[in-house]
CSV table of C-alpha atoms and ligand atoms in Angstrom, one decimal:
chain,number,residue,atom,x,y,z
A,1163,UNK,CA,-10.3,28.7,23.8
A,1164,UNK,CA,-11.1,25.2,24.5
A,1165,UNK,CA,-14.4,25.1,25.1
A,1166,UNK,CA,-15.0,27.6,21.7
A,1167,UNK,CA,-13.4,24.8,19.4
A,1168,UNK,CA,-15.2,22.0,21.1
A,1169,UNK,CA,-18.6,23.4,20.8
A,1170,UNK,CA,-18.2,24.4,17.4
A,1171,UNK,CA,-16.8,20.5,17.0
A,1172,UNK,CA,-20.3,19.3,19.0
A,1173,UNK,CA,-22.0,21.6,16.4
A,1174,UNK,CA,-20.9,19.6,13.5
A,1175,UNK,CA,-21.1,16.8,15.5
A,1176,UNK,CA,-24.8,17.2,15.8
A,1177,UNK,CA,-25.5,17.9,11.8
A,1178,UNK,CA,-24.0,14.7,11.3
A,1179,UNK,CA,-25.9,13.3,13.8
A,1180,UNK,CA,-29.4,14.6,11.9
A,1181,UNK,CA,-28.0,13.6,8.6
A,1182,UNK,CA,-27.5,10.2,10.0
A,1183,UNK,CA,-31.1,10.0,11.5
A,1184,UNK,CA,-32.8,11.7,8.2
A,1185,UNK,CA,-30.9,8.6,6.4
A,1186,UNK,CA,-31.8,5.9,8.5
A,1187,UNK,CA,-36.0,6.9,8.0
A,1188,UNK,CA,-35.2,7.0,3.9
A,1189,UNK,CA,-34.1,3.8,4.5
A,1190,UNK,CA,-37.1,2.7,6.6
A,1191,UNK,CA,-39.0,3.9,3.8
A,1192,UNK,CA,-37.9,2.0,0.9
A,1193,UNK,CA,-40.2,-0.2,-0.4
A,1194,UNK,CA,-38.8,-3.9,-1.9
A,1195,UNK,CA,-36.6,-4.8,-5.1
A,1196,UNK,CA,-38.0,-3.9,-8.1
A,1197,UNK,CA,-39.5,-6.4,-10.0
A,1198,UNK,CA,-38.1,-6.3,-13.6
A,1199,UNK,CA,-40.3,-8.8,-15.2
A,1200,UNK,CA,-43.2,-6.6,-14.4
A,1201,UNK,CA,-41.5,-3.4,-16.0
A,1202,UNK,CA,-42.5,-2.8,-19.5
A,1203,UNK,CA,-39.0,-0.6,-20.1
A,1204,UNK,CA,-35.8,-1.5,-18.4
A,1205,UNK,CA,-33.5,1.3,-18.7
A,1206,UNK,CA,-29.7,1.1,-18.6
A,1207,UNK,CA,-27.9,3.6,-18.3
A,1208,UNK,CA,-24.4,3.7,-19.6
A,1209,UNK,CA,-22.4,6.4,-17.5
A,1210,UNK,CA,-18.4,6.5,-19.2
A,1211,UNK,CA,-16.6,8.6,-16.3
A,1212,UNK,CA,-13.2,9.4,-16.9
A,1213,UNK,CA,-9.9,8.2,-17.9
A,1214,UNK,CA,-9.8,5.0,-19.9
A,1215,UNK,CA,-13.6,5.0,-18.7
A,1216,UNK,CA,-15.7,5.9,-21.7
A,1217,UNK,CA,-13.7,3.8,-24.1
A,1218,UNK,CA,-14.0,0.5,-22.1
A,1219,UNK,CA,-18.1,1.3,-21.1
A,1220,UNK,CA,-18.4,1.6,-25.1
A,1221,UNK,CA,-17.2,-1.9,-25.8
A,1222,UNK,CA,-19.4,-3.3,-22.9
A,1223,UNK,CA,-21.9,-1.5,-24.5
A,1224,UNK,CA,-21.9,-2.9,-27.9
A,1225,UNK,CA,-21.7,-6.5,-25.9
A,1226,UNK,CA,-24.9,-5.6,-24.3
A,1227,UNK,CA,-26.6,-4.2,-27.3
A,1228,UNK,CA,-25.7,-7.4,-29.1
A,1229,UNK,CA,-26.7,-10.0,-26.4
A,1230,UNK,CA,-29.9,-7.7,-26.0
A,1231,UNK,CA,-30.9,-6.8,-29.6
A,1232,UNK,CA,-33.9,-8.2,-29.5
A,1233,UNK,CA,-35.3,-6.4,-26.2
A,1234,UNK,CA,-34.2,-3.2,-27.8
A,1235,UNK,CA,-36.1,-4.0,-31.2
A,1236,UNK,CA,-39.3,-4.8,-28.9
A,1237,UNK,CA,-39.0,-1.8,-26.3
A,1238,UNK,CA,-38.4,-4.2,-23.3
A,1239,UNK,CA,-34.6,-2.7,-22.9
A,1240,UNK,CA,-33.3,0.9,-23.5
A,1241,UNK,CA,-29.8,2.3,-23.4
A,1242,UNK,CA,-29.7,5.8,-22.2
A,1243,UNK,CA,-26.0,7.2,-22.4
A,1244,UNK,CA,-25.1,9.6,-19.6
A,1245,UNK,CA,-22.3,12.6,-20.3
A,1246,UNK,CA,-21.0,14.7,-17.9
A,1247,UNK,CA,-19.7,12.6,-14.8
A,1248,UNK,CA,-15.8,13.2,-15.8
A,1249,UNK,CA,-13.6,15.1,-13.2
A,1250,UNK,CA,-13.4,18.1,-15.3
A,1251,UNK,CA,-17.0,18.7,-14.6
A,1252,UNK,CA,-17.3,17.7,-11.4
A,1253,UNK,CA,-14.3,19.8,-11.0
A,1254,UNK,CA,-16.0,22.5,-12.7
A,1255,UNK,CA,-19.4,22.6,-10.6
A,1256,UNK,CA,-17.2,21.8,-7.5
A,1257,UNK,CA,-19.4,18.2,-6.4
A,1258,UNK,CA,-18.5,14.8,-6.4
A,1259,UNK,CA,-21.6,13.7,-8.4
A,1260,UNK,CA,-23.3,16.8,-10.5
A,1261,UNK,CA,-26.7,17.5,-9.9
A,1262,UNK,CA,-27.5,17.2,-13.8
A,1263,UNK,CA,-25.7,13.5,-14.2
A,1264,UNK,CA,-27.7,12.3,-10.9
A,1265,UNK,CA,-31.0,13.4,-12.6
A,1266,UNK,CA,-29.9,11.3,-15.7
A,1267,UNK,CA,-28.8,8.5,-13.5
A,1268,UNK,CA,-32.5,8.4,-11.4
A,1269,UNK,CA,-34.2,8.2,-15.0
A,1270,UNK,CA,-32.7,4.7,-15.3
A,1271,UNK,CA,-33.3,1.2,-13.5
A,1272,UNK,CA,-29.6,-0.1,-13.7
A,1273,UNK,CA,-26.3,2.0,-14.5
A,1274,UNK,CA,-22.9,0.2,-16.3
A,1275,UNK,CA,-20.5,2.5,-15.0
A,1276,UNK,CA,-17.0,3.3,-16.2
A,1277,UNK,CA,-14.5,4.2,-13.7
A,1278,UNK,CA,-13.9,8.1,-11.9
A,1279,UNK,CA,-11.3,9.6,-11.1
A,1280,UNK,CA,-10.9,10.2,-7.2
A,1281,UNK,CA,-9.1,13.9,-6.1
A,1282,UNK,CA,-7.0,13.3,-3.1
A,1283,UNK,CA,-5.0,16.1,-1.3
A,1284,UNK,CA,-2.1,17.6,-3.9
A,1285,UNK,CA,-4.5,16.9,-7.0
A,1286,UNK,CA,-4.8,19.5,-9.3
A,1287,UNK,CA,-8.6,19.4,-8.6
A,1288,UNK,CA,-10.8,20.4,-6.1
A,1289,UNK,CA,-10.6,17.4,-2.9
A,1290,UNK,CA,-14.0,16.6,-3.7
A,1291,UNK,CA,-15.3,12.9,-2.3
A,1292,UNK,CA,-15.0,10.3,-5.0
A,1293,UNK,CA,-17.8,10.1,-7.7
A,1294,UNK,CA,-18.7,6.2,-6.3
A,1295,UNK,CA,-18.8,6.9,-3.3
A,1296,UNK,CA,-21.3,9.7,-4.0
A,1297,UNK,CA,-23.3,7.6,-6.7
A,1298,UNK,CA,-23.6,4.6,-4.2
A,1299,UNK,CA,-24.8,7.1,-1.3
A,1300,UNK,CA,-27.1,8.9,-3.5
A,1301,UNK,CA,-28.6,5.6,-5.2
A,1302,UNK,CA,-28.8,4.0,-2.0
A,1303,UNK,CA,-27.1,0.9,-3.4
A,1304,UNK,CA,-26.5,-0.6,-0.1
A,1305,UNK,CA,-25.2,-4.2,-1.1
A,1306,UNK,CA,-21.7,-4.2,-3.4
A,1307,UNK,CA,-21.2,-7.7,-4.6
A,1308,UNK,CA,-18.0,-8.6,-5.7
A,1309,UNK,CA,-17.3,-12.0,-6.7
A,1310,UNK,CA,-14.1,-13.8,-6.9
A,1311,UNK,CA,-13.2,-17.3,-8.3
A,1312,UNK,CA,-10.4,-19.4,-9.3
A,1313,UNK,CA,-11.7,-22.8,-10.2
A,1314,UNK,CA,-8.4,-24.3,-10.2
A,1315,UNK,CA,-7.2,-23.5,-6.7
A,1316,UNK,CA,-11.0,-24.2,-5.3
A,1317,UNK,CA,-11.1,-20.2,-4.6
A,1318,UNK,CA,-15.4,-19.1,-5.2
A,1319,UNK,CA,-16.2,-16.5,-3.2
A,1320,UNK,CA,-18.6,-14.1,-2.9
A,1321,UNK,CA,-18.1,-10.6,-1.1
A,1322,UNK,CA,-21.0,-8.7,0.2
A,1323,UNK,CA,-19.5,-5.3,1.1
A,1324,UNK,CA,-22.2,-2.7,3.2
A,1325,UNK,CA,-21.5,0.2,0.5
A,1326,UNK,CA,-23.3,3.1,2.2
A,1327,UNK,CA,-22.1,3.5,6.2
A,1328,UNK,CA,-19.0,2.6,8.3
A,1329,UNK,CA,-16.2,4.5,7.7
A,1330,UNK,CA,-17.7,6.1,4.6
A,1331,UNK,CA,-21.0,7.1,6.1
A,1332,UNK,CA,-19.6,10.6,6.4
A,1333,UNK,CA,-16.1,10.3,5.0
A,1334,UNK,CA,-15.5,13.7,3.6
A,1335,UNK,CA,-17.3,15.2,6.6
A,1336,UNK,CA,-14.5,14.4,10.2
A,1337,UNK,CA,-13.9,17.4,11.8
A,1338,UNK,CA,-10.5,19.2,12.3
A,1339,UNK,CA,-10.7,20.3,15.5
A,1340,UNK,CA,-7.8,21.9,15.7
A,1341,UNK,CA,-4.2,21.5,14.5
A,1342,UNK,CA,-3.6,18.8,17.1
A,1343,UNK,CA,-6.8,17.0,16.8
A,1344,UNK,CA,-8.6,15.3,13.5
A,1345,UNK,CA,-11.7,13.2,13.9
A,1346,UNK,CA,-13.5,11.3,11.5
A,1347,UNK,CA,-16.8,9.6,12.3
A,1348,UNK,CA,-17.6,5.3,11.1
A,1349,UNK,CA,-21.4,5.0,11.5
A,1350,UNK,CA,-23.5,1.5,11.9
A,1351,UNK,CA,-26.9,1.6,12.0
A,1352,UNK,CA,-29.4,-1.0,12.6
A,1353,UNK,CA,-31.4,-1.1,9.1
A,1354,UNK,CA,-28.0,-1.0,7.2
A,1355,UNK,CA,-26.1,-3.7,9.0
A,1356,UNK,CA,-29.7,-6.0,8.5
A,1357,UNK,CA,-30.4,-5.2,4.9
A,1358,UNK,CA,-26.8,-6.3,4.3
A,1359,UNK,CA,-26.7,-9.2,6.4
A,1360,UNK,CA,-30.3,-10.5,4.9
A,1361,UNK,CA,-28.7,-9.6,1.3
A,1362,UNK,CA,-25.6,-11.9,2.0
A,1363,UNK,CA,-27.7,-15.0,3.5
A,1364,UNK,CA,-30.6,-14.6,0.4
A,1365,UNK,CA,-27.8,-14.9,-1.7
A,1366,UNK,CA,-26.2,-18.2,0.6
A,1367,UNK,CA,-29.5,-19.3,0.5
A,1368,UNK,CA,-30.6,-19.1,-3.7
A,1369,UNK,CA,-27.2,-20.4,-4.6
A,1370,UNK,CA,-27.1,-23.4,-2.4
A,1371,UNK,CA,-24.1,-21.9,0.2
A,1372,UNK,CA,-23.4,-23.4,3.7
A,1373,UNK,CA,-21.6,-20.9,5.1
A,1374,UNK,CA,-21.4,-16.7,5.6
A,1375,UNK,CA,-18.3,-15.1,7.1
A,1376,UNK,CA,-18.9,-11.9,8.8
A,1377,UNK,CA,-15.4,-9.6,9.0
A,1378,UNK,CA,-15.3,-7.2,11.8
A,1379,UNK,CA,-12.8,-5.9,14.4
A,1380,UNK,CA,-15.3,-6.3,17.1
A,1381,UNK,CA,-13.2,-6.7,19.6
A,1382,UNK,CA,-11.8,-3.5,19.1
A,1383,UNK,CA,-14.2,-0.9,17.2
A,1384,UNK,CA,-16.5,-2.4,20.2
A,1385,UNK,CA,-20.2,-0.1,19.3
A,1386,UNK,CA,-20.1,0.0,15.6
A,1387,UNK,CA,-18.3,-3.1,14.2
A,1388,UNK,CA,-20.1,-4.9,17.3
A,1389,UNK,CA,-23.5,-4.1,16.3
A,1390,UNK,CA,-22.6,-5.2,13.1
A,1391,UNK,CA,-21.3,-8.4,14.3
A,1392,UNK,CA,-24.7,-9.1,16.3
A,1393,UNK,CA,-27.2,-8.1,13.4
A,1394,UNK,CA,-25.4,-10.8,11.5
A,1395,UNK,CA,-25.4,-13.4,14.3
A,1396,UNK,CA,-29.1,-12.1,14.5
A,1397,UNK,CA,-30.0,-12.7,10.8
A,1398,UNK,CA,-28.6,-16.1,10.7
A,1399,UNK,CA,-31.3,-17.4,13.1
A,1400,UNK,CA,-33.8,-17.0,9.8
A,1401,UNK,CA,-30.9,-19.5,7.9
A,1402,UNK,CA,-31.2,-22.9,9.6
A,1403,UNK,CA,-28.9,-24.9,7.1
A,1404,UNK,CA,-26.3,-21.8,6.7
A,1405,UNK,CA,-24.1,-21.3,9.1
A,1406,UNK,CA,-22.4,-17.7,10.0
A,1407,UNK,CA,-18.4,-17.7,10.8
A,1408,UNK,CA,-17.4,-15.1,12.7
A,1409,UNK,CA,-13.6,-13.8,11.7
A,1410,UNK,CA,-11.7,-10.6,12.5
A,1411,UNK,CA,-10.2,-8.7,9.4
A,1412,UNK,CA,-6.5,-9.1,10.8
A,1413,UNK,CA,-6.9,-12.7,10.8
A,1414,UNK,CA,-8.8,-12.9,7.8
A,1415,UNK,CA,-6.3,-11.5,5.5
A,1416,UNK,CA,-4.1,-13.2,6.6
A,1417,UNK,CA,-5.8,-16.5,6.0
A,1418,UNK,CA,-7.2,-15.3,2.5
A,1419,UNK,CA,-3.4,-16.6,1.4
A,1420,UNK,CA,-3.6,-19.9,3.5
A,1421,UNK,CA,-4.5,-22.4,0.3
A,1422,UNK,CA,-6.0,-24.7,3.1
A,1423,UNK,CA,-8.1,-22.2,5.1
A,1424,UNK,CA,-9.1,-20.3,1.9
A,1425,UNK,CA,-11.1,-22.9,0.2
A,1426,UNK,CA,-13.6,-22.8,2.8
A,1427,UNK,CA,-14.8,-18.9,2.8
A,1428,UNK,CA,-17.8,-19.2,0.9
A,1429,UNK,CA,-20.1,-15.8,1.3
A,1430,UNK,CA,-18.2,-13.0,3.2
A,1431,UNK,CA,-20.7,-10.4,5.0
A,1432,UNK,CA,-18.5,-7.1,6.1
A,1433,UNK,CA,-18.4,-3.7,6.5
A,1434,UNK,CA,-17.1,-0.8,4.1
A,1435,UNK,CA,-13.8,-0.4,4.4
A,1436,UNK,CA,-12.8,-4.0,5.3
A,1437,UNK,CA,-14.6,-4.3,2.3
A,1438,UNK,CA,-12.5,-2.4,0.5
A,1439,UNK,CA,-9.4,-3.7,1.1
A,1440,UNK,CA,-10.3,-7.0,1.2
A,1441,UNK,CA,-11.7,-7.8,-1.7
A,1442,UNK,CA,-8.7,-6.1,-3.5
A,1443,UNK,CA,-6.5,-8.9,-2.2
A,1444,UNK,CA,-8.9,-11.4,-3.1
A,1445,UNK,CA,-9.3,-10.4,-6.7
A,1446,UNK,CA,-5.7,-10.5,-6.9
A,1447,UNK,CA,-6.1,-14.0,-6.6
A,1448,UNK,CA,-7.8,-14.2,-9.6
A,1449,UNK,CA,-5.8,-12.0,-11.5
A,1450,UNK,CA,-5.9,-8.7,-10.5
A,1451,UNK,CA,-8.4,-6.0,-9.9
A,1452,UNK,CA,-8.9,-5.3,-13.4
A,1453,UNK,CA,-10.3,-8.7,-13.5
A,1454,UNK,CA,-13.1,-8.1,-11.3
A,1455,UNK,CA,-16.5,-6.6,-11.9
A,1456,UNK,CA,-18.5,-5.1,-9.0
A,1457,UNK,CA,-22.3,-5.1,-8.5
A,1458,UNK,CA,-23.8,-2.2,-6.4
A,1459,UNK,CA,-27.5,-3.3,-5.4
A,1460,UNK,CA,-30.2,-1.5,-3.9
A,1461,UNK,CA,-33.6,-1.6,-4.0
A,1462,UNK,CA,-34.9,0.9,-6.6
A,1463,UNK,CA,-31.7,1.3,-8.3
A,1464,UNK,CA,-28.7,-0.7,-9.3
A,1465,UNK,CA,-24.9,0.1,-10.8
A,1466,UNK,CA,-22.1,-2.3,-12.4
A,1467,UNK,CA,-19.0,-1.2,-12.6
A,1468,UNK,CA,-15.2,-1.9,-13.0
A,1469,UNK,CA,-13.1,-2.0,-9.7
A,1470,UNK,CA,-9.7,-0.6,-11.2
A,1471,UNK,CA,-8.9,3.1,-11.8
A,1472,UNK,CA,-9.7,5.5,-14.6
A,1473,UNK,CA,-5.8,5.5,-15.7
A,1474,UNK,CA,-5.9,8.9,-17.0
A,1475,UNK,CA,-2.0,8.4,-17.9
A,1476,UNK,CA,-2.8,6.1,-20.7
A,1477,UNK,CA,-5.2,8.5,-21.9
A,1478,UNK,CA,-2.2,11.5,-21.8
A,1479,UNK,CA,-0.4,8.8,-23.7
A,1480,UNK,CA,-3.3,8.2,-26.5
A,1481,UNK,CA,-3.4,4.7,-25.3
A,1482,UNK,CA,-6.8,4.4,-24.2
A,1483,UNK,CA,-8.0,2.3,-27.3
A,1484,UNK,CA,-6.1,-0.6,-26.1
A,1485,UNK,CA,-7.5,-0.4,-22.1
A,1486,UNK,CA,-8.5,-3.7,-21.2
A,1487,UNK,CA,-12.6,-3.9,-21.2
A,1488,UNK,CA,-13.1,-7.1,-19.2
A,1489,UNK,CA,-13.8,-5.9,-15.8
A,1490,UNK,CA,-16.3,-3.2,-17.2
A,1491,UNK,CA,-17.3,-6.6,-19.4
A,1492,UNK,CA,-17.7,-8.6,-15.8
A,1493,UNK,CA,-19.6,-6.0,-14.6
A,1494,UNK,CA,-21.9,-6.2,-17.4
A,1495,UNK,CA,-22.3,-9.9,-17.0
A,1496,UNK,CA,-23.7,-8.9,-13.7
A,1497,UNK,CA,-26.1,-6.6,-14.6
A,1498,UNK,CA,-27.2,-9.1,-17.2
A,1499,UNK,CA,-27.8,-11.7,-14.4
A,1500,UNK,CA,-29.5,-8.7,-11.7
A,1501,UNK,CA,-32.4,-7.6,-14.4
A,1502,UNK,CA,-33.4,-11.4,-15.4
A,1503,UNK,CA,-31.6,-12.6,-18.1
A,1504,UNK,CA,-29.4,-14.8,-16.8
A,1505,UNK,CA,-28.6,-17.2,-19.8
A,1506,UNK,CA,-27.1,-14.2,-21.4
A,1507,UNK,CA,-25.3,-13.3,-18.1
A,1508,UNK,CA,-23.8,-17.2,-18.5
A,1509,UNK,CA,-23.0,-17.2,-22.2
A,1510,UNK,CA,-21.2,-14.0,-21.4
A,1511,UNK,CA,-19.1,-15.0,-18.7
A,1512,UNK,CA,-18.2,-18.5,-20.3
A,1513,UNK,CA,-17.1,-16.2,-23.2
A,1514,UNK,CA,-15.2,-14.0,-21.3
A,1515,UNK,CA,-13.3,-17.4,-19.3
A,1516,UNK,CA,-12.5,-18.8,-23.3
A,1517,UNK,CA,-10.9,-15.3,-24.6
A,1518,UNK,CA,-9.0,-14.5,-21.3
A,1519,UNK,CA,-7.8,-17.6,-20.1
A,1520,UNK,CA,-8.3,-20.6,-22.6
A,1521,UNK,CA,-8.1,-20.2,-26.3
A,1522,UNK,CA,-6.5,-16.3,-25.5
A,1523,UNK,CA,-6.1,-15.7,-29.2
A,1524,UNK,CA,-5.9,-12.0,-28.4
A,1525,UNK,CA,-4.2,-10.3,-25.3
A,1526,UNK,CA,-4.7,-7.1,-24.3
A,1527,UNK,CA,-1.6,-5.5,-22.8
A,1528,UNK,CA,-2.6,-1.6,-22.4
A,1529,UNK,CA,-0.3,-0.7,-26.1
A,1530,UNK,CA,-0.2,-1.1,-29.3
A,1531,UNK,CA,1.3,-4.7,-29.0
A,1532,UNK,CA,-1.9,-5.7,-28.0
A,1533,UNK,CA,-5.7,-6.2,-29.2
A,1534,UNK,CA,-7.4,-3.0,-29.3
A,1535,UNK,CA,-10.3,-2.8,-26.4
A,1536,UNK,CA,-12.8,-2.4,-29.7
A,1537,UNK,CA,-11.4,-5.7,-31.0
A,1538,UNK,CA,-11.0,-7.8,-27.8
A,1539,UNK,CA,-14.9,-7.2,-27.5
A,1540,UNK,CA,-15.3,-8.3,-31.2
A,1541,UNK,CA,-13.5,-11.4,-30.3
A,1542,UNK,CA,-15.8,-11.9,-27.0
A,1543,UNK,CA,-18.9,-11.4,-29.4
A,1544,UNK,CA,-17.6,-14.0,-32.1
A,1545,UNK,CA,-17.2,-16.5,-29.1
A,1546,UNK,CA,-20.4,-16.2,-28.0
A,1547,UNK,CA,-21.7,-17.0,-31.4
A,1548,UNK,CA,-20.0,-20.1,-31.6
A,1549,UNK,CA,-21.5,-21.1,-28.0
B,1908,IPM,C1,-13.7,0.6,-4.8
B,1908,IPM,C2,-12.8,1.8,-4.8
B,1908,IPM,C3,-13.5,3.0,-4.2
B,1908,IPM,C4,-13.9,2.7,-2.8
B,1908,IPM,C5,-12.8,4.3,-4.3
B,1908,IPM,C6,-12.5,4.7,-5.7
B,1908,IPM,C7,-13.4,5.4,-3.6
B,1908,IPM,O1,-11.6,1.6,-4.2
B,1908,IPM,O2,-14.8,0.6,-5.5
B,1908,IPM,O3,-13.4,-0.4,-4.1
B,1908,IPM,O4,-13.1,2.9,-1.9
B,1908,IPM,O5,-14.9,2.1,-2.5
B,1909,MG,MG1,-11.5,-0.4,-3.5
């Protein structure tokens, strides 16, 4: 009986074993970053999702056609608005990211996306993996750069998550082997761990950084979060003046709320899931995960979207016109910055820093004793003008 469930278990084992390989030659394949400069159309997609999602994309939206008006007069910028990724038609067609919305997707150079909603286990939908997850897999957007800062307490960091391997390589694919025995599968490979690493050191390196953390449990999760560990140590040889830290995630949690040690994390380097979880505490920080935006790079394509949750209750409520738009409006200063117009990115953000935490002549608190979303961007947008 034994030996039946654990060569059907080596079976699977093997698929994902092929999947993995096929993946790691796409990735030997991919040519460099494209250049946007040299594109004569950029095109941005702007992909709502569910929940509170397409009301808060819409306002960073208008921001974007505003700030990019001229681009869009000339043909140098296009918005391309993408239906369909909301969990009643993924539900519907029974995958995480619908064949149709993908096609739409890989007509565009950069996406703004809204936020999913993610089935888990008792859902009335079908368990399907979450639409990110999916997106960032299928896009190849290797690199997800979240950045945190909170000038007053000397917080600036910058997070570069690995958003494609570890322990979500193959998330939705462990194997039950039987009822006793569940495995899942966390997956390192060689070209992911360096393209991440070189990602988080370029960056150290263009913004005038002396230091990259790399996160791991190496000590423990010896072959995968080891190899990741070395690549980085590897990588760093090519940094003279940056130095690479070497922390474990226990520890590094831990000391994310020491206001001495803090101070000095400057680029942090990890993989997926520590990620994850880490850069939700960080945000926290500086107010919350609905504070933060979220870039997911890679080379051919990029996405920009909101870290917090498609709060479908508001919705149920009729609420959604009063969701708060600035981490959907962070991501957007992001993707500003990524395709080359980084003035705009800074006029944005400063904009954004005045209305949520200086003059604050409108809050936004998720009713109607709050700014609507539509008028908290209209307030952003008159800021700007006065910059
Ligand atoms: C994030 C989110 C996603 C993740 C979820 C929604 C699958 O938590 O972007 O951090 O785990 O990556
Ligand atoms: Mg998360």
């Amino acid at each position: 009986m034994n030996e039946e469930i654990i060569a059907k278990a080596k079976e699977h084992f093997g698929e994902v074993l092929k999947e993995q390989l096929a993946r790691v030659e796409r990735m030997k394949a991919e040519k460099d970053f494209v250049d946007y400069e040299k594109l004569d159309q950029i095109i941005i997609g702007v992909c709502g999702g569910d929940g509170i999602g397409p009301a808060i994309t819409a306002q960073a939206q208008r921001i974007l056609e505003f700030l990019l008006a001229d681009e869009v007069k000339s043909g140098k910028v296009k918005f391309n608005v993408i239906e369909g990724c909301t969990i009643e038609h993924r539900a519907e067609v029974n995958q995480a990211l619908p064949d149709d919305v993908l096609a739409e997707l890989k007509k565009c150079h950069v996406i703004l996306k809204g936020p999913t909603t993610t089935p888990r286990a008792g859902d009335p939908w079908p368990n399907i993996e979450s639409a990110n997850v999916a997106m960032r897999k299928a896009l190849d957007l290797f690199a997800n750069v979240r950045p945190v800062k909170v000038p007053e307490q000397g917080i600036d960091w910058t997070f570069y998550r690995e958003n494609t391997e570890g322990g979500y390589a193959v998330g939705s694919k462990g194997v039950h082997v039987n009822d006793d025995l569940a495995v899942d599968f966390v997956v390192t490979t060689q070209e992911g761990s360096e393209r991440i690493a070189r990602a988080a050191f370029e960056y150290a390196k263009k913004a005038g950084k002396t230091r990259v953390t790399c996160v791991t449990k190496a000590n423990v999760v010896k072959t995968t979060d080891g190899k990741f560990l070395n690549i980085c140590q590897e990588v760093a040889k090519d940094y003279p003046g940056i130095e690479l830290d070497d922390w474990y995630i226990d520890i590094m949690t831990a000391k994310l709320v020491d206001p001495k040690r803090r101070t000095q994390f400057q680029v942090l380097v990890l993989p997926n899931l520590y990620g994850d979880i880490l850069t939700d505490e960080a945000a926290e920080f500086q107010g919350g995960v609905g504070t933060a935006g979220s870039a997911n790079i890679g080379k051919r394509y990029a996405m920009f979207e909101a870290i917090h949750g498609s709060a479908p209750r508001m919705v149920q409520e009729g609420r959604d016109k009063y969701a708060d738009p600035c981490s959907i409006i962070r991501a957007a200063v992001m993707l500003l910055e990524h395709i080359g117009y980084a003035d705009r990115a800074k006029k944005l953000e400063r904009a954004l820093d005045i209305c949520m935490y200086e003059e604050k002549k409108l809050t936004i608190t998720g009713r109607d004793t709050g700014a609507t979303s539509a008028e908290f961007a209209d307030y952003i947008m008159e800021t700007m003008q006065k910059l």
